[in-house]
Coordinates of C-alpha atoms in Angstrom, one line a residue:
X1 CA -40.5 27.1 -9.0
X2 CA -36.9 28.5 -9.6
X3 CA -35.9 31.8 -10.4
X4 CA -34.4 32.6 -13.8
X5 CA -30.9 32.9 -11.9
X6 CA -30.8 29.4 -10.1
X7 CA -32.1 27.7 -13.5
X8 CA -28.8 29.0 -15.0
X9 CA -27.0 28.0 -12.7
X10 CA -28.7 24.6 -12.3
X11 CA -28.4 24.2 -16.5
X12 CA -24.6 25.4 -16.1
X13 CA -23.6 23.1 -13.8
X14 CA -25.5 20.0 -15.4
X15 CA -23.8 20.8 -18.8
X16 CA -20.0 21.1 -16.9
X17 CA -20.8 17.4 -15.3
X18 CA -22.1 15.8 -18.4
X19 CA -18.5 17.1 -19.9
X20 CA -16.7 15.0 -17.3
X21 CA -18.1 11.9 -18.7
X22 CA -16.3 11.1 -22.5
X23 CA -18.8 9.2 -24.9
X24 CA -17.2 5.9 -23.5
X25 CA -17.7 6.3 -20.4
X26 CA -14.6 7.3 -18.6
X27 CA -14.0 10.1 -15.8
X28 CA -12.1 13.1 -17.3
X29 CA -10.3 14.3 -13.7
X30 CA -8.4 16.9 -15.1
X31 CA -11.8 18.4 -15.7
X32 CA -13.1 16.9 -12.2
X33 CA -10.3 19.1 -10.4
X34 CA -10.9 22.1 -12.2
X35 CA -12.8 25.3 -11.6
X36 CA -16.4 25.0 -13.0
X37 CA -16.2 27.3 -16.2
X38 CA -20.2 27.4 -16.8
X39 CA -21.4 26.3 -20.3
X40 CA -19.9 29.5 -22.5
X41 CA -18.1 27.9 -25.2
X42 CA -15.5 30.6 -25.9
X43 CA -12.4 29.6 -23.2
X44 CA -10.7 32.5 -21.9
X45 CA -6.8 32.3 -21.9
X46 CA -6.6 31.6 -18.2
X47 CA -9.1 29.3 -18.3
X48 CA -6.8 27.4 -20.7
X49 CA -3.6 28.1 -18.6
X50 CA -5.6 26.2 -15.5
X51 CA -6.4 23.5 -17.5
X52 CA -2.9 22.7 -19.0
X53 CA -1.7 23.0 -15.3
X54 CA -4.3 20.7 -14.2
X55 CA -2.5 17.8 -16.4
X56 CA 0.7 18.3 -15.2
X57 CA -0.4 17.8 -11.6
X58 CA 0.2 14.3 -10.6
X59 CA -3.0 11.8 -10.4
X60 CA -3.0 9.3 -7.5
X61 CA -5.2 6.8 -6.7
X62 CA -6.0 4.5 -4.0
X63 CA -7.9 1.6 -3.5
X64 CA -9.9 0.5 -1.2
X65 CA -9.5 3.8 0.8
X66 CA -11.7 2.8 3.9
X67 CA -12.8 5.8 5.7
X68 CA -10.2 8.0 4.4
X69 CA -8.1 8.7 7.1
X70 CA -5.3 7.7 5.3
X71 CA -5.6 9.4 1.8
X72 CA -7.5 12.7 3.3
X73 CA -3.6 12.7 5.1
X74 CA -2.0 12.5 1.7
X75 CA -4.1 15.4 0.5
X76 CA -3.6 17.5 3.0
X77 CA 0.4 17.3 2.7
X78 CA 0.8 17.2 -0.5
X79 CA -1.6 20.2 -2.1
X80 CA 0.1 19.9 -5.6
X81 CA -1.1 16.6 -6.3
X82 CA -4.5 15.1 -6.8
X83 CA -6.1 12.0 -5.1
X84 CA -9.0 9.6 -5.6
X85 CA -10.6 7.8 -3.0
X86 CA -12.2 4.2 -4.3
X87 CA -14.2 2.5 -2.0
X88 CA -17.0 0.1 -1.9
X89 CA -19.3 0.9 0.9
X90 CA -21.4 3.4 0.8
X91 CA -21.0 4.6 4.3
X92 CA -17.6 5.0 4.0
X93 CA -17.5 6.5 1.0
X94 CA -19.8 9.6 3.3
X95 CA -16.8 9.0 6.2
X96 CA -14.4 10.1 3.6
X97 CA -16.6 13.0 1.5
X98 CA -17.8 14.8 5.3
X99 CA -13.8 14.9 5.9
X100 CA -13.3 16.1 2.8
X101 CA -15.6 18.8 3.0
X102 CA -15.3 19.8 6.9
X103 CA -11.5 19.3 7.1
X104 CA -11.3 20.5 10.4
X105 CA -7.7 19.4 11.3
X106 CA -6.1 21.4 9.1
X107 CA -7.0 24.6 10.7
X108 CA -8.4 25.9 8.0
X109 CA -12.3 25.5 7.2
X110 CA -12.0 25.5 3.5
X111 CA -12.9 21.7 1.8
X112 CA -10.0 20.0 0.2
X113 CA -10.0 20.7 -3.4
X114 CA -7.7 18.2 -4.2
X115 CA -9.8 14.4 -3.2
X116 CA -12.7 13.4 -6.0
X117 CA -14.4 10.4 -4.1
X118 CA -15.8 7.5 -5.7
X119 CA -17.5 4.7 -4.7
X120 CA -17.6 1.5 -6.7
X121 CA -15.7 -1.8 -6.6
X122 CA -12.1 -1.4 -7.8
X123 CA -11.8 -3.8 -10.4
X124 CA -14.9 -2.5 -12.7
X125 CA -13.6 1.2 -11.5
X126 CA -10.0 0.9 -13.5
X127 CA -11.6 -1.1 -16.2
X128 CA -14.5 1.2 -17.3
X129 CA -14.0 4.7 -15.9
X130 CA -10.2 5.4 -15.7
X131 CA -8.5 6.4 -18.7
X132 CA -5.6 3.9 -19.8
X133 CA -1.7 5.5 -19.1
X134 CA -3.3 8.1 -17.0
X135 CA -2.5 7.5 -13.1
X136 CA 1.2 8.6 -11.4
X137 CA 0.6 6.0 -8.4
X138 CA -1.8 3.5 -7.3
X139 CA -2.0 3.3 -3.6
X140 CA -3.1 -0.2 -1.8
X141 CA -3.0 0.3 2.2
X142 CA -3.9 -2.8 4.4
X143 CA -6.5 -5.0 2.1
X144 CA -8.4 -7.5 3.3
X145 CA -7.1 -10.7 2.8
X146 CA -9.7 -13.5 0.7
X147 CA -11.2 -14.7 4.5
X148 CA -9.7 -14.8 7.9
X149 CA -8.4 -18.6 8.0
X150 CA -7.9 -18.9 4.6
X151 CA -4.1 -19.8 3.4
X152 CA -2.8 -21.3 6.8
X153 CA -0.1 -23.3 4.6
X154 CA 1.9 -22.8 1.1
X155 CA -0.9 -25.2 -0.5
X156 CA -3.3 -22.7 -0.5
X157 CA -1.7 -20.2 -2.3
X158 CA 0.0 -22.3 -4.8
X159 CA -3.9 -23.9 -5.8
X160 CA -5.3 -20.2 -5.8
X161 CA -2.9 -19.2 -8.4
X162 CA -3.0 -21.8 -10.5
X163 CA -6.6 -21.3 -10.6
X164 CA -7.9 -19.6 -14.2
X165 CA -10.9 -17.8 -13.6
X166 CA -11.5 -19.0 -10.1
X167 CA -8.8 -17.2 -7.7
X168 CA -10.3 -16.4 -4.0
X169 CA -12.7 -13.7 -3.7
X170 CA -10.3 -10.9 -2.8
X171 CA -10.0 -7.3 -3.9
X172 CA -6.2 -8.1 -5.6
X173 CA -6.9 -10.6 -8.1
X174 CA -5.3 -11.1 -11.4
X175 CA -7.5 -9.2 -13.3
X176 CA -7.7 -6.1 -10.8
X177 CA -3.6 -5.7 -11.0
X178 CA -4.0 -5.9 -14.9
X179 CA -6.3 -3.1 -14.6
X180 CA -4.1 -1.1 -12.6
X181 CA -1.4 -1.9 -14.4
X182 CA -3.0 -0.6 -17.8
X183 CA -3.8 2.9 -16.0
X184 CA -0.5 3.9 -14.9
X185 CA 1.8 6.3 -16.7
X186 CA 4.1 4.1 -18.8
X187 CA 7.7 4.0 -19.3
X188 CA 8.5 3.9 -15.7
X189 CA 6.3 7.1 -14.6
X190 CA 3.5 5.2 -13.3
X191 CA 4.2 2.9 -9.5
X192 CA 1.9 -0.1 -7.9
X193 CA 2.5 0.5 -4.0
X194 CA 0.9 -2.4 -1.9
X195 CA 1.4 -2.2 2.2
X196 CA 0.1 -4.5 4.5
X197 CA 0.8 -6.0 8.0
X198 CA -0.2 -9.5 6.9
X199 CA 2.6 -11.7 5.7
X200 CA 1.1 -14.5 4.1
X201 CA -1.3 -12.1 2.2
X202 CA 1.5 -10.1 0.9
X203 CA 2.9 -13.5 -0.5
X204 CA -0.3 -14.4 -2.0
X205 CA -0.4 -10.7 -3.5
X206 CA 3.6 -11.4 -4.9
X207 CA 2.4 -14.8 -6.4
X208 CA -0.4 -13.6 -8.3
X209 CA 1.6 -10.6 -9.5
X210 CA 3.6 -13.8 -10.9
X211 CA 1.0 -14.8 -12.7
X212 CA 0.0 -11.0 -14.2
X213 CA 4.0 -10.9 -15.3
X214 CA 3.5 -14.5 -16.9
X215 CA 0.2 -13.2 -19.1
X216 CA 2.2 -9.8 -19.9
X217 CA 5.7 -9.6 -19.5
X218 CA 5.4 -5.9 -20.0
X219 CA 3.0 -4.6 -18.2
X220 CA 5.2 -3.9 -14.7
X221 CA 8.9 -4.0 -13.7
X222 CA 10.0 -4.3 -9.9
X223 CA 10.8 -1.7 -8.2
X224 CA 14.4 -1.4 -6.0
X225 CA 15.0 0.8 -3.5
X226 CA 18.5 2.3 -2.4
X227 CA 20.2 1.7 0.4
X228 CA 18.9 4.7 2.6
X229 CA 15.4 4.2 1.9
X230 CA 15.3 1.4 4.9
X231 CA 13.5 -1.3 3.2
X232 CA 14.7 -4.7 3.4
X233 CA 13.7 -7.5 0.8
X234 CA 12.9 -10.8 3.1
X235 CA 12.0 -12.9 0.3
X236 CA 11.8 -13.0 -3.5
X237 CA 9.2 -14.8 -6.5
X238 CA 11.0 -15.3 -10.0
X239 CA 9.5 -13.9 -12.7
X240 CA 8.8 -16.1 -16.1
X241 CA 7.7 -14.4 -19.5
X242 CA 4.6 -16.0 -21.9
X243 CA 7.3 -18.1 -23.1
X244 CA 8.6 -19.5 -19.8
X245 CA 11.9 -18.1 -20.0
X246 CA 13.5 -16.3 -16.6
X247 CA 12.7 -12.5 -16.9
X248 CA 16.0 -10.3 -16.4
X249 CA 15.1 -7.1 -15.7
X250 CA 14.1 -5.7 -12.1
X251 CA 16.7 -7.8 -10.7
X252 CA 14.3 -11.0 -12.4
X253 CA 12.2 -11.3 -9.0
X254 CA 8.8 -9.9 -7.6
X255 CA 10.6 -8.5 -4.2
X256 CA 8.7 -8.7 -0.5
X257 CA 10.5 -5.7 1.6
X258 CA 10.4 -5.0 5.0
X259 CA 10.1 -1.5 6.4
X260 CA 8.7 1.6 7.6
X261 CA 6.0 3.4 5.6
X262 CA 8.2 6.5 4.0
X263 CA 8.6 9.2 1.1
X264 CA 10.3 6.2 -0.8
X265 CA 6.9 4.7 -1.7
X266 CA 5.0 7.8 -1.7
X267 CA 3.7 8.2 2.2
X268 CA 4.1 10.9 4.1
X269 CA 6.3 10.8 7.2
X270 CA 4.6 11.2 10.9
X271 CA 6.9 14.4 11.0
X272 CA 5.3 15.5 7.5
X273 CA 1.9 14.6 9.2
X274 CA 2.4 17.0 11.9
X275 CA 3.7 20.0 9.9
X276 CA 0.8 19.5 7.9
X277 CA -1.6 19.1 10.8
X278 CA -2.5 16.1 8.8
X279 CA -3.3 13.5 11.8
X280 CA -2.4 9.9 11.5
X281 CA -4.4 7.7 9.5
X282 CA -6.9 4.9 10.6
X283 CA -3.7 2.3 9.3
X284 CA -0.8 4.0 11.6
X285 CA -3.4 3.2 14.8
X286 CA -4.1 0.1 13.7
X287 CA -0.9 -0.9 13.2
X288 CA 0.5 -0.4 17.0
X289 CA -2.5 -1.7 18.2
X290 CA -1.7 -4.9 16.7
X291 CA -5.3 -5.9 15.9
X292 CA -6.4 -9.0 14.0
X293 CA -5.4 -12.4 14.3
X294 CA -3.0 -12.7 11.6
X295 CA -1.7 -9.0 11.8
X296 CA 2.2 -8.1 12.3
X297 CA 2.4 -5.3 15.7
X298 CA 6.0 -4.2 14.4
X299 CA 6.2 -5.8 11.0
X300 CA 4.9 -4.1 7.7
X301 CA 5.3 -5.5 3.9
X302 CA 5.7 -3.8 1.0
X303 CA 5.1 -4.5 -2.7
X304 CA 6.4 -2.1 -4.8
X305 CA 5.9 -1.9 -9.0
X306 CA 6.7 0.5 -11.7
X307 CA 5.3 0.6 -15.5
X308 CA 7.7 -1.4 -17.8
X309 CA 10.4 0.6 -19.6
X310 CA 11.6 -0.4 -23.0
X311 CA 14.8 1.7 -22.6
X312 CA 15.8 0.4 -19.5
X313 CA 14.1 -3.0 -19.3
X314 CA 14.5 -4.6 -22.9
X315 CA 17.9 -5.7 -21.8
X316 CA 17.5 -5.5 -18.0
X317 CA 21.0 -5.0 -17.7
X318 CA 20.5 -1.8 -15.8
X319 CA 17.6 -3.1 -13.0
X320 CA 20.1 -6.2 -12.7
X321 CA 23.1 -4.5 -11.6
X322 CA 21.6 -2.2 -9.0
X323 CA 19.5 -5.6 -7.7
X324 CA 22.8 -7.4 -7.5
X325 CA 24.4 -4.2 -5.7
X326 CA 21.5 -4.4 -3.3
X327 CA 22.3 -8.2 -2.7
X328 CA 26.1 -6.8 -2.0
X329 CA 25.2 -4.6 0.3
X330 CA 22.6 -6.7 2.6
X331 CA 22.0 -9.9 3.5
X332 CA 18.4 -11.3 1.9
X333 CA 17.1 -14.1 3.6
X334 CA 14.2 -16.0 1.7
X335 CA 12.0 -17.1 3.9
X336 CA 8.2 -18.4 3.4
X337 CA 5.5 -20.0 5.5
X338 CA 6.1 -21.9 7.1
X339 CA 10.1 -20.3 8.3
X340 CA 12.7 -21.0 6.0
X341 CA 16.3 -19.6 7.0
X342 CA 19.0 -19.0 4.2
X343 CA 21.8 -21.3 3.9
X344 CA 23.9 -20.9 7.0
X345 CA 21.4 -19.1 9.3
X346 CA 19.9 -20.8 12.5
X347 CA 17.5 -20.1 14.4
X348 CA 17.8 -18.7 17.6
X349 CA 16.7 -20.4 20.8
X350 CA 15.9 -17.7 23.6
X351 CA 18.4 -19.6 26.6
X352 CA 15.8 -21.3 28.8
X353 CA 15.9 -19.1 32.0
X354 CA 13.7 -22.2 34.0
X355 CA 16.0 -23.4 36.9
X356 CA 16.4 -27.4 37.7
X357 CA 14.1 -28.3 40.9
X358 CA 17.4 -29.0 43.0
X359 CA 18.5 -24.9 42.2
X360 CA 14.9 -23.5 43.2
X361 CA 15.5 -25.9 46.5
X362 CA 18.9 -24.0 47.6
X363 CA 17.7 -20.9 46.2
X364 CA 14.7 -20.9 48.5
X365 CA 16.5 -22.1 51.1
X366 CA 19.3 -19.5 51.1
X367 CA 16.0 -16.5 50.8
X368 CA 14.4 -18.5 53.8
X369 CA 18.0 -18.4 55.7
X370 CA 18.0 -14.5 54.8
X371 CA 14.6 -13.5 56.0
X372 CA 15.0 -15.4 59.3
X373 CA 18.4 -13.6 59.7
X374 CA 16.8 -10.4 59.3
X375 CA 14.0 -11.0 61.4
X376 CA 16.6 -11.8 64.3
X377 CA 18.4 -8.9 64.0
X378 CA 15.2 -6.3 64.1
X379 CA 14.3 -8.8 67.5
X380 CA 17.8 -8.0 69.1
X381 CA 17.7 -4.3 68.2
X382 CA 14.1 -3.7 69.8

């Protein structure tokens, strides 16, 4: 039996985890991060103080987190802000909890206090449990792509997306990107970030965010970077409204960019890493490694997305100038699968370094002429 002592505490902390559930079923983090209070129902003034503070802190989350490396990294470094880890398997869902708990490369052996892992499948997860207009960032790193060998050619991905309610079975469907859409912080606060090393994935992901924009027009706007942030857009998908009229703002295009992982989508450097004795995720080794069949070694793709903004997107006068002073600036060069160049680019040949049989003769011949030379010399001289 338990003592009087344990049963109060058992009773307090049931009561504090029933309160992180609201009667429809979604997860309160602000109370998930917080210090347990216990079950008294007068709220001391610090207690409040914490609490508002909580809200404030930023809310990321990021799906399909894998083992954790990645996210656990993001934690670590960035101590103000708050991360959840969604993943579907069970045993990684432990990977990421033990890391979590032992955090061992910090150098520290307190748990991170800032990581509430979850395990579930995405899609239901933002539907049921998240809270709409509630996330600062929703972080995609690497997904899997619907199968292996599927979408060797642009027919594949043009009859998935015209599909309704039968797209491939992939974790970044249509109705999955709605769902993160609706959890974000609007008016511009709330970003989609999508990296992966697989280019015809990354185009499947742009054409069904085609099809999201065409259902809601408002949901999400593009997002462009600046000049320093060293992303480069290598292709571009126009965006239509319900109505089938060419959407203005963000430039009027879902971007593909080309570049480096950095602070400009919300990753934390290598250098950041280090300072923070944060390690380098389980995505950063894979990556130089080059593994998989239809993974880039030295190439990674962005999709980046912000929450629509009435003030600055009704008229998308604003998005449009700074996307046609990116287009100034560098040269964008649409190219799908299989390689299109833009108008007036070629392809280079590598010069073919393979010498005509009658060259390798007289080469040979003159290496032959050399070697008996030498050998002639080294006879005299002994």
């Amino acid at each position: 039996f338990l003592q009087k002592k344990d049963r109060i505490a058992l009773r307090e902390f049931t009561d504090d985890t029933k309160s992180v559930l609201s009667d429809d079923g979604h997860i309160d983090f602000c109370h998930v991060f917080s210090p347990i209070t216990g079950s008294s129902t007068i709220a001391s003034s610090d207690t409040i103080e914490k609490e508002k503070d909580q809200q404030k802190r930023p809310l990321n989350i990021e799906l399909g987190a894998g083992s954790g490396d990645w996210i656990v990294s993001q934690a670590r470094a960035n101590p103000s802000q708050d991360y959840v880890s969604v993943e579907l398997r069970a045993d990684r869902v432990a990977q990421t909890f033990s890391k979590c708990l032992l955090n061992t490369s910090s150098g520290s052996n307190a748990p991170l206090e800032n990581i509430c892992c979850v395990g579930s499948e995405c899609g239901s997860f933002l539907r049921e449990r998240v809270h709409d207009k509630s996330v600062s960032t929703v972080f995609v790193n690497h997904p899997e792509p619907p199968t292996q060998t599927y979408g060797l050619d642009e027919r594949d991905i043009s009859s998935a997306i015209s599909l309704v309610d039968d797209e491939p079975a992939h974790m970044l469907n249509s109705k999955t990107l709605i769902s993160a859409a609706k959890c974000l912080k609007p008016d511009g606060q709330g970003k989609l970030i999508i990296v992966t090393d697989n280019r015809w994935y990354a185009r499947l992901i742009c054409s069904t965010l085609q099809k999201v924009m065409k259902i809601d027009s408002k949901l999400l706007a593009p997002l462009v970077f600046d000049k320093n942030d060293n992303f480069q857009i290598i292709e571009t998908f126009p965006l239509f409204g319900e109505d089938g009229r060419r959407l203005s703002y963000g430039g009027g295009n879902i971007m593909l960019w080309e570049g480096k992982p950095s602070n400009a989508i919300g990753h934390v450097s290598s250098v950041e890493q280090t300072k923070a004795n944060a390690g380098t995720s389980y995505f950063d080794r894979l990556w130089r490694t080059g593994a998989g069949t239809h993974a880039e070694v030295k190439k990674r793709f962005v999709i980046a997305l912000r929450t629509y903004d009435e003030g600055i997107d009704r008229d998308g006068s604003e998005s449009l100038l700074k996307f046609s002073r990116y287009q100034n600036k560098h040269a964008i060069i649409n190219r799908s699968h299989p390689r299109n160049y833009a108008a007036g680019e070629e392809k280079k040949k590598k010069p073919n370094k393979k010498k005509s049989a009658t060259k390798q003769q007289r080469r040979n011949e003159r290496r032959l002429a050399k070697k008996k030379a030498m050998q002639e010399s080294s006879t005299k001289n002994a």
